[in-house]
mmCIF file of C-alpha atoms in Angstrom:
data_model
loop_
_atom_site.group_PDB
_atom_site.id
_atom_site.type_symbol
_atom_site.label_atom_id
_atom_site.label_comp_id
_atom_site.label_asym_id
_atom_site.label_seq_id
_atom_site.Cartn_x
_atom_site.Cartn_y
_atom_site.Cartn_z
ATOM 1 C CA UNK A 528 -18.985 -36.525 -50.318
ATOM 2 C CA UNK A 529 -19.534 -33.383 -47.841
ATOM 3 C CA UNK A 530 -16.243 -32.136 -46.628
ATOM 4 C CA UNK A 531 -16.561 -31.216 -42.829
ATOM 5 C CA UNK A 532 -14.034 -28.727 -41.220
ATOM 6 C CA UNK A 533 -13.372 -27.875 -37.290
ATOM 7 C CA UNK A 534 -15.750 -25.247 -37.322
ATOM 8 C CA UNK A 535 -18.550 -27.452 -38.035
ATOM 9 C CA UNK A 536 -17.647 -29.430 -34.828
ATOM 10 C CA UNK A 537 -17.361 -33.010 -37.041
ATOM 11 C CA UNK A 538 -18.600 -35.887 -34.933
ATOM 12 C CA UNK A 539 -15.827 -38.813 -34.956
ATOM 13 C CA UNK A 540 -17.026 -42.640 -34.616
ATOM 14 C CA UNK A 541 -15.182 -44.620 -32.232
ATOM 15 C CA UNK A 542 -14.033 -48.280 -32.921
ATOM 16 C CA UNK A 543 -14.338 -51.610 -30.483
ATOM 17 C CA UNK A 544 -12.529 -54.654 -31.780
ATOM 18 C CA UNK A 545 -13.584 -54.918 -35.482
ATOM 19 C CA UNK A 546 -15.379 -58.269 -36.714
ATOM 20 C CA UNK A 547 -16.169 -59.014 -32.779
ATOM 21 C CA UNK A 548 -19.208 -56.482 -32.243
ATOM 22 C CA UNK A 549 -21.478 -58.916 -31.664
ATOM 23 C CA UNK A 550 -19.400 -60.076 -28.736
ATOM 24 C CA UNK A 551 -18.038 -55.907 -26.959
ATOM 25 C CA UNK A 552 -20.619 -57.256 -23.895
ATOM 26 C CA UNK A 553 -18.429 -60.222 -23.158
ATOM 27 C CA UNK A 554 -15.219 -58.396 -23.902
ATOM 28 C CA UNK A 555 -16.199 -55.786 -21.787
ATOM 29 C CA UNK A 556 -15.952 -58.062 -18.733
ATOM 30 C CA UNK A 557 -12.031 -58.453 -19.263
ATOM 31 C CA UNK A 558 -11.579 -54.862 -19.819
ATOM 32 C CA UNK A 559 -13.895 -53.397 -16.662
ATOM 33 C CA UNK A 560 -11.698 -56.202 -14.425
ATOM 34 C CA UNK A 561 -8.555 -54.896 -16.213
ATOM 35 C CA UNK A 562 -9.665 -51.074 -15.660
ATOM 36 C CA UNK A 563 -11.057 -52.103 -12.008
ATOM 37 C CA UNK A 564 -7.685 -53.368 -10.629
ATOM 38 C CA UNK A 565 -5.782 -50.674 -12.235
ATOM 39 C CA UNK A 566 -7.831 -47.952 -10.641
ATOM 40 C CA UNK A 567 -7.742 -50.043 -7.263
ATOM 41 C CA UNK A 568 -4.391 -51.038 -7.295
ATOM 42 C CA UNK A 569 -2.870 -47.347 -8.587
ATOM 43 C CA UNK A 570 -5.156 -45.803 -5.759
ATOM 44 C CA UNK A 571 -3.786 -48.423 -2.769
ATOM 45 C CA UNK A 572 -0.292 -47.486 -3.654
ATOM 46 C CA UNK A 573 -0.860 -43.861 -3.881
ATOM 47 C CA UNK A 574 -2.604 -43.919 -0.216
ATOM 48 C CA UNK A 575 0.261 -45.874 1.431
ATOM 49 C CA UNK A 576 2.656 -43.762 -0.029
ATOM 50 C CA UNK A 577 1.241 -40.358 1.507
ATOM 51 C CA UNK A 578 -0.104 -42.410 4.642
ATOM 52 C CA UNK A 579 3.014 -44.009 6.158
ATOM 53 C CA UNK A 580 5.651 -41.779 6.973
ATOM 54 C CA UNK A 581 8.361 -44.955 6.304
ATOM 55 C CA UNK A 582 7.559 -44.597 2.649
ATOM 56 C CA UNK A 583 8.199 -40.464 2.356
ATOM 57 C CA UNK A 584 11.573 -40.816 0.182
ATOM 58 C CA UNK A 585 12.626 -39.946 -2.781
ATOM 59 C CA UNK A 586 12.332 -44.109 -4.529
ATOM 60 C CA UNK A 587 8.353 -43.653 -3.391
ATOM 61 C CA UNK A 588 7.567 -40.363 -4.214
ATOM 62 C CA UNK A 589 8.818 -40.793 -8.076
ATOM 63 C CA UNK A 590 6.254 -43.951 -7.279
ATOM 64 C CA UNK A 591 3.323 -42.272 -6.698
ATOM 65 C CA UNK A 592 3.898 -39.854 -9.531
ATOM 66 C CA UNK A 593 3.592 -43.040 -11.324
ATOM 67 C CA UNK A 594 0.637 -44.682 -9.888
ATOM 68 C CA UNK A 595 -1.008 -40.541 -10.564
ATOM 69 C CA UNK A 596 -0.132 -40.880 -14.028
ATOM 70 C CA UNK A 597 -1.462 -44.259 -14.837
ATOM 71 C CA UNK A 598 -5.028 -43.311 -12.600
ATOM 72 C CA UNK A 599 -4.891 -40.727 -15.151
ATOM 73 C CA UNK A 600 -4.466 -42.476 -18.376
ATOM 74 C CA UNK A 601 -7.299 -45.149 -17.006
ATOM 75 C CA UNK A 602 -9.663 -42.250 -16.311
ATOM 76 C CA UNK A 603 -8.927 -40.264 -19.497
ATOM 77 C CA UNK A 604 -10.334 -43.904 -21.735
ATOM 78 C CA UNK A 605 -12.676 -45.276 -19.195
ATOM 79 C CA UNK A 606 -16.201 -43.608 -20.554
ATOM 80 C CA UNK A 607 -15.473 -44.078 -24.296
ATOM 81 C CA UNK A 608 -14.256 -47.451 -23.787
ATOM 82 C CA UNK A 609 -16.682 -48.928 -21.896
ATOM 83 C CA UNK A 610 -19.265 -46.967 -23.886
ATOM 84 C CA UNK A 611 -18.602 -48.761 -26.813
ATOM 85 C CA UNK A 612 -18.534 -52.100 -25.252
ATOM 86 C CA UNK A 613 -21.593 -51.425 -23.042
ATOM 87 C CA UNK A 614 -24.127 -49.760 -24.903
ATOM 88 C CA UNK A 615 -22.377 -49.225 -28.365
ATOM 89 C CA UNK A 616 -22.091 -45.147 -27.415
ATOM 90 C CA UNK A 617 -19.706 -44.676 -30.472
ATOM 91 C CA UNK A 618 -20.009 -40.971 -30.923
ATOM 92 C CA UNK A 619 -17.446 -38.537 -30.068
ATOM 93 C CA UNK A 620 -17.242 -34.815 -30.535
ATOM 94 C CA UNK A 621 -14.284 -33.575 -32.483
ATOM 95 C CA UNK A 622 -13.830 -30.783 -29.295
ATOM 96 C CA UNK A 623 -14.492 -33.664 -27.211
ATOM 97 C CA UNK A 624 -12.297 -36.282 -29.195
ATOM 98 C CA UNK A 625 -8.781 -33.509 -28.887
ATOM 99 C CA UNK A 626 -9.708 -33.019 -25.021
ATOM 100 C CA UNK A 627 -9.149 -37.014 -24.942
ATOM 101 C CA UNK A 628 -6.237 -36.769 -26.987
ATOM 102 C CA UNK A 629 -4.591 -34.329 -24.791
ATOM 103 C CA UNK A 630 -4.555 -35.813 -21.808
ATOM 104 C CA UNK A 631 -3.855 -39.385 -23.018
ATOM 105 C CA UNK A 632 -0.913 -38.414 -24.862
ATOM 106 C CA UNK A 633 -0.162 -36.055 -21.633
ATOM 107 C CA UNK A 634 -0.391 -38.959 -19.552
ATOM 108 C CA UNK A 635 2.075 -40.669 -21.408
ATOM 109 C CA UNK A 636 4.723 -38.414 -21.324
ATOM 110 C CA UNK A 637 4.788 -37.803 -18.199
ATOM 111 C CA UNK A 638 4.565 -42.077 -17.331
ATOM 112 C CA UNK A 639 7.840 -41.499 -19.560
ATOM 113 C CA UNK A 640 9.557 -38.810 -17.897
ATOM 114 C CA UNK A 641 8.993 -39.999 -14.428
ATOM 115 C CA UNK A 642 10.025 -43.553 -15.648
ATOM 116 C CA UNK A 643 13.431 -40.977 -16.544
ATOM 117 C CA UNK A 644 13.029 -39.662 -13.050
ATOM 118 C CA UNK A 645 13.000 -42.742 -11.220
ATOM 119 C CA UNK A 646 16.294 -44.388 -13.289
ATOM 120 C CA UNK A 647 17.909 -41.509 -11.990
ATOM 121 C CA UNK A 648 16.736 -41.659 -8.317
ATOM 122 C CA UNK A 649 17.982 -45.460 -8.662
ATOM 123 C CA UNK A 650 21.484 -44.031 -10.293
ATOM 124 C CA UNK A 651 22.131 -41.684 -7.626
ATOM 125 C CA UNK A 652 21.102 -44.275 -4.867
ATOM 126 C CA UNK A 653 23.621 -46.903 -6.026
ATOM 127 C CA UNK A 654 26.276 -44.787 -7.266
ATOM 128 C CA UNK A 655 26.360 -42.164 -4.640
ATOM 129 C CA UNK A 656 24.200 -42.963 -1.474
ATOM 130 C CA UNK A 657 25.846 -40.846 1.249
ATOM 131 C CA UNK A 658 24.487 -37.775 -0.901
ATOM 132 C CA UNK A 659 20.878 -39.400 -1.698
ATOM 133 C CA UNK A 660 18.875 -37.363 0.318
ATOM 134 C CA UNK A 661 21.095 -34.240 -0.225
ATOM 135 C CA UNK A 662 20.577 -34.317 -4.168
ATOM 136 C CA UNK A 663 16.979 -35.387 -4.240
ATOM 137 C CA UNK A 664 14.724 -32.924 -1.766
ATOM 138 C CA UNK A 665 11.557 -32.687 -1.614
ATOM 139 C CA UNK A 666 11.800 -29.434 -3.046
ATOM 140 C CA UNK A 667 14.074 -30.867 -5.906
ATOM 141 C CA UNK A 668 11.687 -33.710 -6.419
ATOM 142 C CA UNK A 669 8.613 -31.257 -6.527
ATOM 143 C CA UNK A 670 10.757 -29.205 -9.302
ATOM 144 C CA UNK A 671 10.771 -32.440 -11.091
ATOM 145 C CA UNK A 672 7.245 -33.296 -11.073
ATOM 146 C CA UNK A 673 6.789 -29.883 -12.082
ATOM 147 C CA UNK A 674 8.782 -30.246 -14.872
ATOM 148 C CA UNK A 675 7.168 -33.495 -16.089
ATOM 149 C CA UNK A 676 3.654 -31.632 -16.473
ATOM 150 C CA UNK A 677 5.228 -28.573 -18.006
ATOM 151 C CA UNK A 678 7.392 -30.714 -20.705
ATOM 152 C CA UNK A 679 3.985 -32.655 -21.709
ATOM 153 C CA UNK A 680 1.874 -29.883 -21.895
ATOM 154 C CA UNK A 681 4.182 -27.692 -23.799
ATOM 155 C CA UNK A 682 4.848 -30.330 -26.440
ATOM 156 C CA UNK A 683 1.046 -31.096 -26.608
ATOM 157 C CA UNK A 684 -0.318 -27.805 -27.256
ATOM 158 C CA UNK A 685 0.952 -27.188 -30.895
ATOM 159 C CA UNK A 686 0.225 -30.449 -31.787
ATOM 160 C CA UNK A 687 -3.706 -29.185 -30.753
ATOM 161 C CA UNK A 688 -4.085 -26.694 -32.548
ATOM 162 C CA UNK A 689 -2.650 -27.819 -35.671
ATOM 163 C CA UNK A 690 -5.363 -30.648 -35.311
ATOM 164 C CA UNK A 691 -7.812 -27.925 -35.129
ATOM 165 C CA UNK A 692 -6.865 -26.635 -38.660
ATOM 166 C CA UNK A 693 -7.346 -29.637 -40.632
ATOM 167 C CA UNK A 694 -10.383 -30.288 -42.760
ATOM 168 C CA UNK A 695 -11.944 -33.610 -42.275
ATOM 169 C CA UNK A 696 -13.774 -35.098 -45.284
ATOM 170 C CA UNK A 697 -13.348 -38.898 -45.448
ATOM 171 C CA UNK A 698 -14.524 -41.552 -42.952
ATOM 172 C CA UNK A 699 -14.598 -40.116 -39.620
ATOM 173 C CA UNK A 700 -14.378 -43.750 -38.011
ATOM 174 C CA UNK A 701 -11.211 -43.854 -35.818
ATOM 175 C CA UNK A 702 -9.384 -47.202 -34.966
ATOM 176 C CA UNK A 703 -9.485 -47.181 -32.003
ATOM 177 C CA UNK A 704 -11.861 -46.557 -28.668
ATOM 178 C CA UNK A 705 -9.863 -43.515 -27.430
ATOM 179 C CA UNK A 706 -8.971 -40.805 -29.943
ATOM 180 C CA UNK A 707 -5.135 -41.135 -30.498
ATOM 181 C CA UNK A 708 -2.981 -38.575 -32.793
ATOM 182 C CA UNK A 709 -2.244 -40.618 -35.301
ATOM 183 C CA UNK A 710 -5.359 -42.145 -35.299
ATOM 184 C CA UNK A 711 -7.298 -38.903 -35.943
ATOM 185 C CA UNK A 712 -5.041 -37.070 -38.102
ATOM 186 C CA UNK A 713 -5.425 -40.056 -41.029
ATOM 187 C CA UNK A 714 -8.838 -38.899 -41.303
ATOM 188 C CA UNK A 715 -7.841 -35.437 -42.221
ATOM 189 C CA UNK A 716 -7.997 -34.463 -46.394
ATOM 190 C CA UNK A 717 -5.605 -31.443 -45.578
ATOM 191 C CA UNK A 718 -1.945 -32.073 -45.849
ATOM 192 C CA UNK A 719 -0.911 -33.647 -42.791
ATOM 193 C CA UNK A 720 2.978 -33.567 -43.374
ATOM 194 C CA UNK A 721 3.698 -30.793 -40.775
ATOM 195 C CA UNK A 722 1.155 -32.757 -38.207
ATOM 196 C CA UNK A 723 2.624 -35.802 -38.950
ATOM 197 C CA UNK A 724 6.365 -34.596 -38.414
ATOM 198 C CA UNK A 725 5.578 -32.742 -34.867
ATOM 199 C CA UNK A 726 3.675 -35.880 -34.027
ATOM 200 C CA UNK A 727 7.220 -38.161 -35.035
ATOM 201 C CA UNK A 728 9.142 -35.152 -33.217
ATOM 202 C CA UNK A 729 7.279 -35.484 -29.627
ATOM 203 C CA UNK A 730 7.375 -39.119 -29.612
ATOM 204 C CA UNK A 731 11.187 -38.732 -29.943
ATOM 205 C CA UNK A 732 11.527 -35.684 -28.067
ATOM 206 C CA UNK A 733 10.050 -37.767 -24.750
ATOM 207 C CA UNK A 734 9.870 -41.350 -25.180
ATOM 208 C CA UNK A 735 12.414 -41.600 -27.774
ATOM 209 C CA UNK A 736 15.303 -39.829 -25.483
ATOM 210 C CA UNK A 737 13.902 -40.333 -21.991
ATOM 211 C CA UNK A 738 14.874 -44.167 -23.178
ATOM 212 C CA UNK A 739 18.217 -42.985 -23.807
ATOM 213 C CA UNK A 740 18.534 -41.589 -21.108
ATOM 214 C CA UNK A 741 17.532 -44.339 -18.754
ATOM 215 C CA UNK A 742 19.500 -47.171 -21.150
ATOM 216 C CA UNK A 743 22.633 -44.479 -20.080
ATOM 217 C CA UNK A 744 21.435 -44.472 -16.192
ATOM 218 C CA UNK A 745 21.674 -48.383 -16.371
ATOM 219 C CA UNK A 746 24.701 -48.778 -17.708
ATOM 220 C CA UNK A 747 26.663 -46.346 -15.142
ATOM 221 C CA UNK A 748 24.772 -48.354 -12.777
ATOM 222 C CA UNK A 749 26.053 -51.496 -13.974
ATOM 223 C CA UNK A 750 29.199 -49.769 -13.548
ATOM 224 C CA UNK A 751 28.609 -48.935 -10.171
ATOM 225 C CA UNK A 752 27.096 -52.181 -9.479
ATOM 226 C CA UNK A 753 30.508 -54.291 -10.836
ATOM 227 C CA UNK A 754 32.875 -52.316 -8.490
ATOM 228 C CA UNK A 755 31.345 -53.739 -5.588
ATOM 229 C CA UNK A 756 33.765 -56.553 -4.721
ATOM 230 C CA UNK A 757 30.854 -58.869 -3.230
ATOM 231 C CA UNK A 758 28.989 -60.914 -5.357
ATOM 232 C CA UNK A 759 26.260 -60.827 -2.449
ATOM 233 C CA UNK A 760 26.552 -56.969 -2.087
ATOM 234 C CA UNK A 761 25.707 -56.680 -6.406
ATOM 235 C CA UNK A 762 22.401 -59.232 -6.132
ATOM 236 C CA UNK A 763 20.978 -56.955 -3.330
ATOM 237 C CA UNK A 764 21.907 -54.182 -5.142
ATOM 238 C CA UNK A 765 20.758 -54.483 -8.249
ATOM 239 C CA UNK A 766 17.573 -56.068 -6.986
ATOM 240 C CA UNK A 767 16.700 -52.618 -6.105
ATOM 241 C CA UNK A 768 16.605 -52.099 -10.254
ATOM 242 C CA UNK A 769 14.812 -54.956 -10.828
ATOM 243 C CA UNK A 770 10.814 -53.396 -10.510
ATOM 244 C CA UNK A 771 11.821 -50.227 -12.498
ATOM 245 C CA UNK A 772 13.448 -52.255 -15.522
ATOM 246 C CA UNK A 773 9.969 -54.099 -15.982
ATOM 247 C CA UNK A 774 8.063 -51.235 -15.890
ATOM 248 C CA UNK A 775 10.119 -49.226 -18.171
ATOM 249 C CA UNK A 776 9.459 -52.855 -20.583
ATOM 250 C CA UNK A 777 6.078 -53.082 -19.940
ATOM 251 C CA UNK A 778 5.622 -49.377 -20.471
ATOM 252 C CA UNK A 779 8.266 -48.540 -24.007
ATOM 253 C CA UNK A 780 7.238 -52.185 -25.993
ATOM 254 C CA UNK A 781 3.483 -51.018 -26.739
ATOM 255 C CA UNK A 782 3.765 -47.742 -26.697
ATOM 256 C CA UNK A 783 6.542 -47.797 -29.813
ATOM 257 C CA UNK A 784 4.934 -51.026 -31.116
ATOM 258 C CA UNK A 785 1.552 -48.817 -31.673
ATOM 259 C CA UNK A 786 3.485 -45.635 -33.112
ATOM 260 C CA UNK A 787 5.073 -48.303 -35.530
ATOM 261 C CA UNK A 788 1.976 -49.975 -36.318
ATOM 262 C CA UNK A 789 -0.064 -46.095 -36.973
ATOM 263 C CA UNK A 790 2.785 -45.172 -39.410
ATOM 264 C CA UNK A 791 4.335 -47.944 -41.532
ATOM 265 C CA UNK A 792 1.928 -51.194 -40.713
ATOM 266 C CA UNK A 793 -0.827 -49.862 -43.667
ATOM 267 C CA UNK A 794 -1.627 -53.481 -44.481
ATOM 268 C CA UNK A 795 -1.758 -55.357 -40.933
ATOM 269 C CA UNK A 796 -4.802 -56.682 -39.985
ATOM 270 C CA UNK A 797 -7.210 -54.505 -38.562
ATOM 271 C CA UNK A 798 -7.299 -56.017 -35.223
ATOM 272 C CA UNK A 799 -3.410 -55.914 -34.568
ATOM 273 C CA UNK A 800 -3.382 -51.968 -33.967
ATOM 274 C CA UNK A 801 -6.783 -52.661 -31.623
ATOM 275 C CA UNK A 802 -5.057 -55.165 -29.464
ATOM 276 C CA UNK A 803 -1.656 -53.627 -29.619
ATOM 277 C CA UNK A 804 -3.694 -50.185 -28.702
ATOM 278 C CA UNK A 805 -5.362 -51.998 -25.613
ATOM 279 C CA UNK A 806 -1.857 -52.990 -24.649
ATOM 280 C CA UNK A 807 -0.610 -49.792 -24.511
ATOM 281 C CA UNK A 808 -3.607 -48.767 -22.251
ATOM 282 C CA UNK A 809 -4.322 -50.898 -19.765
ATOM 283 C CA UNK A 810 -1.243 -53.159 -19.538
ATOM 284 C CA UNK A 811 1.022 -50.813 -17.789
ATOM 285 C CA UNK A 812 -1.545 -49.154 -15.197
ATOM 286 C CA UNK A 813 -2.668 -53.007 -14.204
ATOM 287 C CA UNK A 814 0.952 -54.561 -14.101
ATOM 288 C CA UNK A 815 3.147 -51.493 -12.148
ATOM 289 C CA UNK A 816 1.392 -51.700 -8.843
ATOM 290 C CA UNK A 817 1.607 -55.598 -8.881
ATOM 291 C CA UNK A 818 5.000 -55.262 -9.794
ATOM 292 C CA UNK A 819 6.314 -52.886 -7.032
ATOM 293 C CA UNK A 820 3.849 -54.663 -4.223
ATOM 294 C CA UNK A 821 5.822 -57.613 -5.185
ATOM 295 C CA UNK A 822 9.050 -56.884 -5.753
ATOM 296 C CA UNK A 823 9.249 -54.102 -3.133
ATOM 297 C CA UNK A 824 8.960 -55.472 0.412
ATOM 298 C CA UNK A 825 8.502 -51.812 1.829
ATOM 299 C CA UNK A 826 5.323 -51.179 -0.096
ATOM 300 C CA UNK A 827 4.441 -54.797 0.297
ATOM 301 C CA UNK A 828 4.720 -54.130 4.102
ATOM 302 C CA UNK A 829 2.351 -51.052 3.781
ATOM 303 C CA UNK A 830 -0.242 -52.631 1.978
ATOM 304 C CA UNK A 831 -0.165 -55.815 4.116
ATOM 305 C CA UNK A 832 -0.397 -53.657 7.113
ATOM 306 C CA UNK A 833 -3.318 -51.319 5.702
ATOM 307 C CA UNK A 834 -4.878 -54.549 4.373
ATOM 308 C CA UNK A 835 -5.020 -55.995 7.610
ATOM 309 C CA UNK A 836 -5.523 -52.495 10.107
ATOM 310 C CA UNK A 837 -8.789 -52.563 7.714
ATOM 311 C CA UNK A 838 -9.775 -56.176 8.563
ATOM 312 C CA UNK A 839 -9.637 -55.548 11.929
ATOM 313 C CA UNK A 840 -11.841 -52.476 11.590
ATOM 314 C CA UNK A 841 -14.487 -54.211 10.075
#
């Protein structure tokens, strides 16, 4: 068997949903919808947000670093993805397969760490709203979204260019459509401990404690929430929460369920990491804007009234 290392640029083999090939064109109708109405839906909330001066606060801002992050993961998949289930395109380049990599995972640690960000906004809001404004700037707030690129990228890079110094000499057929860390680094016939440990540590070091972090933001705001004497009062409250909590759900369950399934589920079917992998990508950038333009009435307002400011245009 030839043995292939990163200076001989190995080309990687992408993966649709194994046993269905015969059927990627009819799949591929769910998925483009599903990638369609992300990319529409992310984009509406992202224009109402800058458009309508209502909606420039701290709550929205945190949302549109969001809605940026999950038009990013969609855009980072979209070619291979629909390349595969379109015209079979199954090729990747291993330069081409870590620039994927990179910005996927990048993507989703910063969805994490503004899903940290926006637990806090909602702890400071309900715990302390005469300072809101006062603690969260816009300078403070741009700081933060600073900080959430910075944090990703940082963590990222090592686990790069360790990639880069494994030899690759088995199958070079990934899992998955997208290249993904785990994925790719099974594939290697170098020792993989060191990869595999930084890979374990960045998952904890972002996802792992920004859900720490926002379990400890809801439970002072429970807190905060309970000292209110009216029963009223604490609905309307809390209902404030009650967008953020699914998205953090819809967000946390596939990513971990897929890090789970890469590391310790060896003899699950091969179609459970493929679904639980599409889960993890689309499911989140379709559900969060028809979450907030449903349970938020201000950005339900927005888009209602740019909805209808177009109608009458045309």
């Amino acid at each position: 068997m030839p043995t292939f290392h990163n200076s001989t640029s190995p080309t990687f083999f992408l993966t649709g949903v194994p046993g269905l090939e015969w059927a990627h064109v009819w799949i591929s109708i769910p998925i483009c919808c599903l990638y369609l109405t992300a990319l529409s839906g992310n984009t509406l909330i992202l224009f109402v947000i800058l458009t309508e001066p209502s909606l420039h606060e701290p709550m929205y801002y945190f949302l549109s670093m969001l809605s940026t992050t999950d038009i990013g993961l969609c855009i980072s998949t979209l070619v291979t993805v629909l390349g595969i289930f379109w015209v079979n395109a199954r090729e990747i380049s291993f330069n081409a397969c870590l620039s994927q990599m990179f910005f996927i995972h990048l993507f989703t640690f910063m969805e994490s760490s503004v899903l940290l960000a926006m637990a806090f906004d909602r702890f400071v809001a309900i715990s302390n709203p005469l300072r809101y404004v006062t603690i969260l700037t816009h300078a403070r707030i741009a700081q933060i979204g600073l900080a959430v690129i910075t944090r990703g990228t940082v963590i990222l890079i090592p686990l790069i260019i360790l990639l880069k110094q494994l030899s690759f000499c088995r199958s070079h057929v990934l899992c998955h459509s997208y290249c993904f860390h785990p994925d790719v680094m099974k594939l290697s016939c170098s020792d993989t401990k060191i990869n595999s440990a930084l890979g374990l540590t960045a998952i904890i070091s972002t996802a792992g404690v920004d859900s720490i972090f926002i379990v400890l933001s809801y439970l002072l705001i429970i807190r905060s929430v309970l000292s209110i004497a009216s029963t009223e009062e604490r609905k309307k409250v809390f209902s404030t929460c009650i967008s953020h909590i699914i998205a953090v759900g819809i967000f946390y369950v596939p990513l971990i369920s897929l890090s789970f399934v890469h590391r310790f589920g060896k003899h699950a079917p091969p179609y459970v990491p493929t679904l639980i992998a599409n889960a993890y990508l689309l499911i989140p950038p379709v559900m969060n804007p028809i979450i907030y333009s449903v349970k938020t009435k201000q950005i339900q307002k927005a888009v209602l009234k740019f909805v209808c400011s177009k109608g009458i245009h045309i």
